[in-house]
C-alpha positions as a LaTeX table, in Angstrom:
\begin{tabular}{lrrr}
\hline
Residue & $x$ (\AA) & $y$ (\AA) & $z$ (\AA) \\
\hline
Met1 & 23.15 & $-19.70$ & $-18.00$ \\
Ser2 & 25.91 & $-19.69$ & $-15.40$ \\
Leu3 & 27.79 & $-22.52$ & $-17.13$ \\
Arg4 & 27.90 & $-20.75$ & $-20.47$ \\
Phe5 & 28.63 & $-17.17$ & $-19.39$ \\
Ala6 & 30.96 & $-15.48$ & $-16.94$ \\
Ile7 & 29.96 & $-12.02$ & $-15.77$ \\
Glu8 & 33.06 & $-10.04$ & $-14.87$ \\
Pro9 & 34.40 & $-6.48$ & $-14.79$ \\
Leu10 & 35.30 & $-5.08$ & $-18.19$ \\
Ala11 & 39.02 & $-5.24$ & $-18.99$ \\
Lys12 & 41.06 & $-3.85$ & $-21.88$ \\
Ala13 & 41.58 & $-7.42$ & $-23.11$ \\
His14 & 37.85 & $-7.86$ & $-23.80$ \\
Lys15 & 37.16 & $-7.48$ & $-27.52$ \\
Arg16 & 34.35 & $-4.95$ & $-27.94$ \\
Ser17 & 34.70 & $-4.16$ & $-31.67$ \\
Gly18 & 32.22 & $-6.79$ & $-32.89$ \\
Phe19 & 29.52 & $-6.04$ & $-30.34$ \\
Thr20 & 26.11 & $-5.30$ & $-31.83$ \\
Cys21 & 22.82 & $-5.29$ & $-30.01$ \\
Gly22 & 20.75 & $-3.66$ & $-32.72$ \\
Asn23 & 20.78 & $-0.16$ & $-31.20$ \\
Asp24 & 23.45 & 2.12 & $-32.67$ \\
Arg25 & 23.71 & 4.35 & $-29.57$ \\
Ile26 & 24.34 & 1.39 & $-27.27$ \\
Asp27 & 26.74 & $-0.25$ & $-29.73$ \\
Leu28 & 28.79 & 2.95 & $-30.19$ \\
Tyr29 & 28.90 & 3.60 & $-26.46$ \\
Phe30 & 30.17 & 0.10 & $-25.72$ \\
Arg31 & 32.69 & 0.04 & $-28.55$ \\
Asp32 & 34.04 & 3.59 & $-28.25$ \\
Thr33 & 33.26 & 5.24 & $-24.89$ \\
Val34 & 32.80 & 2.76 & $-22.07$ \\
Leu35 & 36.52 & 2.38 & $-21.26$ \\
Gln36 & 36.83 & 6.17 & $-20.95$ \\
Asp37 & 33.93 & 6.23 & $-18.48$ \\
Val38 & 35.50 & 3.40 & $-16.48$ \\
Lys39 & 38.91 & 5.11 & $-16.46$ \\
Arg40 & 37.35 & 8.39 & $-15.28$ \\
Lys41 & 35.33 & 6.55 & $-12.58$ \\
Tyr42 & 32.06 & 7.72 & $-14.13$ \\
Ala43 & 30.87 & 4.13 & $-14.33$ \\
Thr44 & 31.81 & 0.55 & $-13.72$ \\
Cys45 & 31.15 & $-1.92$ & $-16.50$ \\
Phe46 & 30.50 & $-5.63$ & $-16.28$ \\
Val47 & 30.46 & $-7.95$ & $-19.28$ \\
Ala48 & 28.94 & $-11.35$ & $-19.91$ \\
Arg49 & 31.60 & $-13.36$ & $-21.69$ \\
Asp50 & 30.56 & $-16.44$ & $-23.63$ \\
Leu51 & 32.88 & $-19.09$ & $-22.18$ \\
Pro52 & 33.13 & $-21.35$ & $-25.24$ \\
Thr53 & 33.91 & $-18.48$ & $-27.66$ \\
Thr54 & 35.13 & $-15.64$ & $-25.34$ \\
Gln55 & 32.80 & $-13.30$ & $-27.28$ \\
Ile56 & 31.19 & $-10.48$ & $-25.31$ \\
Ala57 & 27.54 & $-11.46$ & $-25.13$ \\
Gly58 & 26.33 & $-8.46$ & $-23.13$ \\
Phe59 & 27.22 & $-5.74$ & $-20.67$ \\
Tyr60 & 25.87 & $-3.26$ & $-18.14$ \\
Thr61 & 27.19 & $-0.17$ & $-16.41$ \\
Leu62 & 26.61 & 1.13 & $-12.90$ \\
Ser63 & 27.10 & 4.67 & $-11.59$ \\
Ser64 & 26.29 & 6.48 & $-8.38$ \\
Ser65 & 23.27 & 8.71 & $-8.72$ \\
Asn66 & 20.43 & 10.42 & $-6.93$ \\
Val67 & 16.99 & 11.69 & $-7.75$ \\
Pro68 & 15.01 & 14.60 & $-6.27$ \\
Leu69 & 12.59 & 13.39 & $-3.62$ \\
Ser70 & 9.85 & 15.34 & $-5.42$ \\
Glu71 & 10.14 & 12.98 & $-8.42$ \\
Ile72 & 9.45 & 9.84 & $-6.42$ \\
Pro73 & 5.80 & 8.69 & $-6.52$ \\
Glu74 & 3.99 & 9.95 & $-3.43$ \\
Pro75 & 3.21 & 6.58 & $-1.78$ \\
Leu76 & 6.93 & 5.76 & $-1.69$ \\
Ala77 & 8.10 & 9.32 & $-0.98$ \\
Gln78 & 5.94 & 9.44 & 2.18 \\
Lys79 & 8.05 & 6.64 & 3.67 \\
Leu80 & 11.40 & 8.34 & 2.98 \\
Pro81 & 13.38 & 10.87 & 5.02 \\
Arg82 & 12.81 & 14.47 & 3.99 \\
Tyr83 & 16.25 & 14.87 & 2.40 \\
Pro84 & 16.16 & 16.75 & $-0.92$ \\
Thr85 & 17.49 & 13.77 & $-2.90$ \\
Val86 & 17.28 & 10.00 & $-2.71$ \\
Pro87 & 20.61 & 8.11 & $-2.97$ \\
Ala88 & 20.64 & 5.60 & $-5.79$ \\
Val89 & 22.63 & 3.59 & $-8.29$ \\
Leu90 & 22.03 & 4.07 & $-12.01$ \\
Ile91 & 22.09 & 1.28 & $-14.56$ \\
Gly92 & 23.19 & 3.63 & $-17.30$ \\
Trp93 & 23.64 & 1.15 & $-20.14$ \\
Leu94 & 22.64 & $-2.47$ & $-20.63$ \\
Gly95 & 23.01 & $-4.32$ & $-23.90$ \\
Arg96 & 22.81 & $-7.89$ & $-25.14$ \\
His97 & 24.55 & $-8.97$ & $-28.34$ \\
Ser98 & 21.93 & $-9.76$ & $-30.98$ \\
Ala99 & 23.38 & $-13.27$ & $-31.43$ \\
Tyr100 & 22.13 & $-14.14$ & $-27.93$ \\
Thr101 & 18.49 & $-13.11$ & $-28.34$ \\
Gly102 & 15.96 & $-15.29$ & $-26.57$ \\
Gln103 & 18.42 & $-16.89$ & $-24.15$ \\
Gly104 & 17.48 & $-14.87$ & $-21.07$ \\
Leu105 & 20.78 & $-13.02$ & $-21.08$ \\
Gly106 & 19.20 & $-9.56$ & $-20.68$ \\
Glu107 & 17.41 & $-10.74$ & $-17.56$ \\
Ala108 & 20.59 & $-12.40$ & $-16.27$ \\
Leu109 & 22.54 & $-9.16$ & $-16.75$ \\
Leu110 & 19.85 & $-7.16$ & $-14.95$ \\
Phe111 & 19.73 & $-9.73$ & $-12.14$ \\
Asp112 & 23.51 & $-9.49$ & $-11.79$ \\
Ala113 & 23.36 & $-5.68$ & $-11.73$ \\
Ile114 & 20.70 & $-5.78$ & $-9.00$ \\
Lys115 & 22.70 & $-8.33$ & $-7.02$ \\
Thr116 & 25.84 & $-6.18$ & $-7.34$ \\
Val117 & 23.98 & $-3.10$ & $-6.07$ \\
Thr118 & 22.19 & $-4.83$ & $-3.21$ \\
Thr119 & 25.35 & $-6.48$ & $-1.89$ \\
Ala120 & 27.62 & $-3.42$ & $-2.22$ \\
Pro121 & 28.77 & $-1.85$ & 1.05 \\
Ile122 & 27.35 & 1.57 & 0.16 \\
Gly123 & 24.03 & 3.20 & 0.89 \\
Ala124 & 21.52 & 3.36 & $-1.93$ \\
His125 & 17.77 & 3.44 & $-1.58$ \\
Ala126 & 16.91 & 2.66 & $-5.19$ \\
Ile127 & 18.18 & 1.37 & $-8.50$ \\
Phe128 & 17.44 & 3.53 & $-11.52$ \\
Ala129 & 17.55 & 2.78 & $-15.21$ \\
Asp130 & 17.45 & 5.27 & $-18.05$ \\
Val131 & 15.59 & 3.62 & $-20.90$ \\
Ile132 & 16.47 & 4.31 & $-24.50$ \\
Asp133 & 13.15 & 3.26 & $-26.08$ \\
Asn134 & 9.75 & 1.66 & $-25.42$ \\
Lys135 & 11.15 & $-1.86$ & $-25.74$ \\
Ala136 & 13.66 & $-1.16$ & $-22.96$ \\
Ala137 & 10.92 & 0.45 & $-20.84$ \\
Ala138 & 8.80 & $-2.69$ & $-21.18$ \\
Phe139 & 11.79 & $-4.89$ & $-20.26$ \\
Tyr140 & 12.46 & $-2.98$ & $-17.03$ \\
Ala141 & 8.76 & $-2.70$ & $-16.18$ \\
Ala142 & 8.42 & $-6.48$ & $-16.50$ \\
Cys143 & 11.22 & $-6.74$ & $-13.92$ \\
Gly144 & 9.41 & $-4.53$ & $-11.40$ \\
Phe145 & 10.77 & $-1.07$ & $-12.27$ \\
Thr146 & 8.38 & 1.90 & $-12.13$ \\
Pro147 & 8.66 & 5.20 & $-14.06$ \\
Leu148 & 9.40 & 8.40 & $-12.16$ \\
Val149 & 6.62 & 10.97 & $-11.96$ \\
Gln150 & 8.30 & 13.76 & $-13.96$ \\
Arg151 & 10.68 & 11.62 & $-16.07$ \\
Pro152 & 8.92 & 8.55 & $-17.44$ \\
Arg153 & 12.09 & 7.41 & $-19.27$ \\
Arg154 & 13.83 & 6.98 & $-15.90$ \\
Leu155 & 12.56 & 3.93 & $-14.04$ \\
Tyr156 & 13.29 & 2.93 & $-10.47$ \\
Leu157 & 13.24 & $-0.10$ & $-8.24$ \\
Pro158 & 13.59 & 0.33 & $-4.47$ \\
Val159 & 16.52 & $-1.70$ & $-3.13$ \\
Ala160 & 14.18 & $-3.29$ & $-0.54$ \\
Thr161 & 12.00 & $-4.59$ & $-3.39$ \\
Ala162 & 15.07 & $-5.80$ & $-5.26$ \\
Leu163 & 16.20 & $-7.73$ & $-2.17$ \\
Glu164 & 12.78 & $-9.38$ & $-1.96$ \\
Gln165 & 13.06 & $-10.41$ & $-5.62$ \\
Leu166 & 16.54 & $-11.84$ & $-5.08$ \\
Ser167 & 15.34 & $-14.06$ & $-2.25$ \\
Leu168 & 12.67 & $-15.71$ & $-4.42$ \\
\hline
\end{tabular}
């Protein structure tokens, strides 16, 4: 995977117009909105560029976030300080071009997002992902994410757990 793709910050020079992952909301966001979010500092975006063709094969975005402590499952919440919110990073969008299905690129993008979060010099207790459908929920669940109590479409992975997974 690492020889075929380079994961790098999104730049204006990256051609986004032909990106299609099979979900219209994700496609439209990546083609039309992501650069505005990056410019406004609402999100950072990283792309997987196919080295032989320079085509964008996938992308993900990261944003600072938090979640009310009351929404964290009780076994985990008991171990946390009694602050009203838990600091986190949100994987807001993640998409893989449909031409790269079955190559492990979605997992590679998620792994890179987790690595980026866990090595950043900023405090975050968890990584969250907002899932767009059941297929995305299953993808994140297979990677160790758990749904929040009151918002099952928002899944989380404690950073400590992510660090354990990275060291495997």
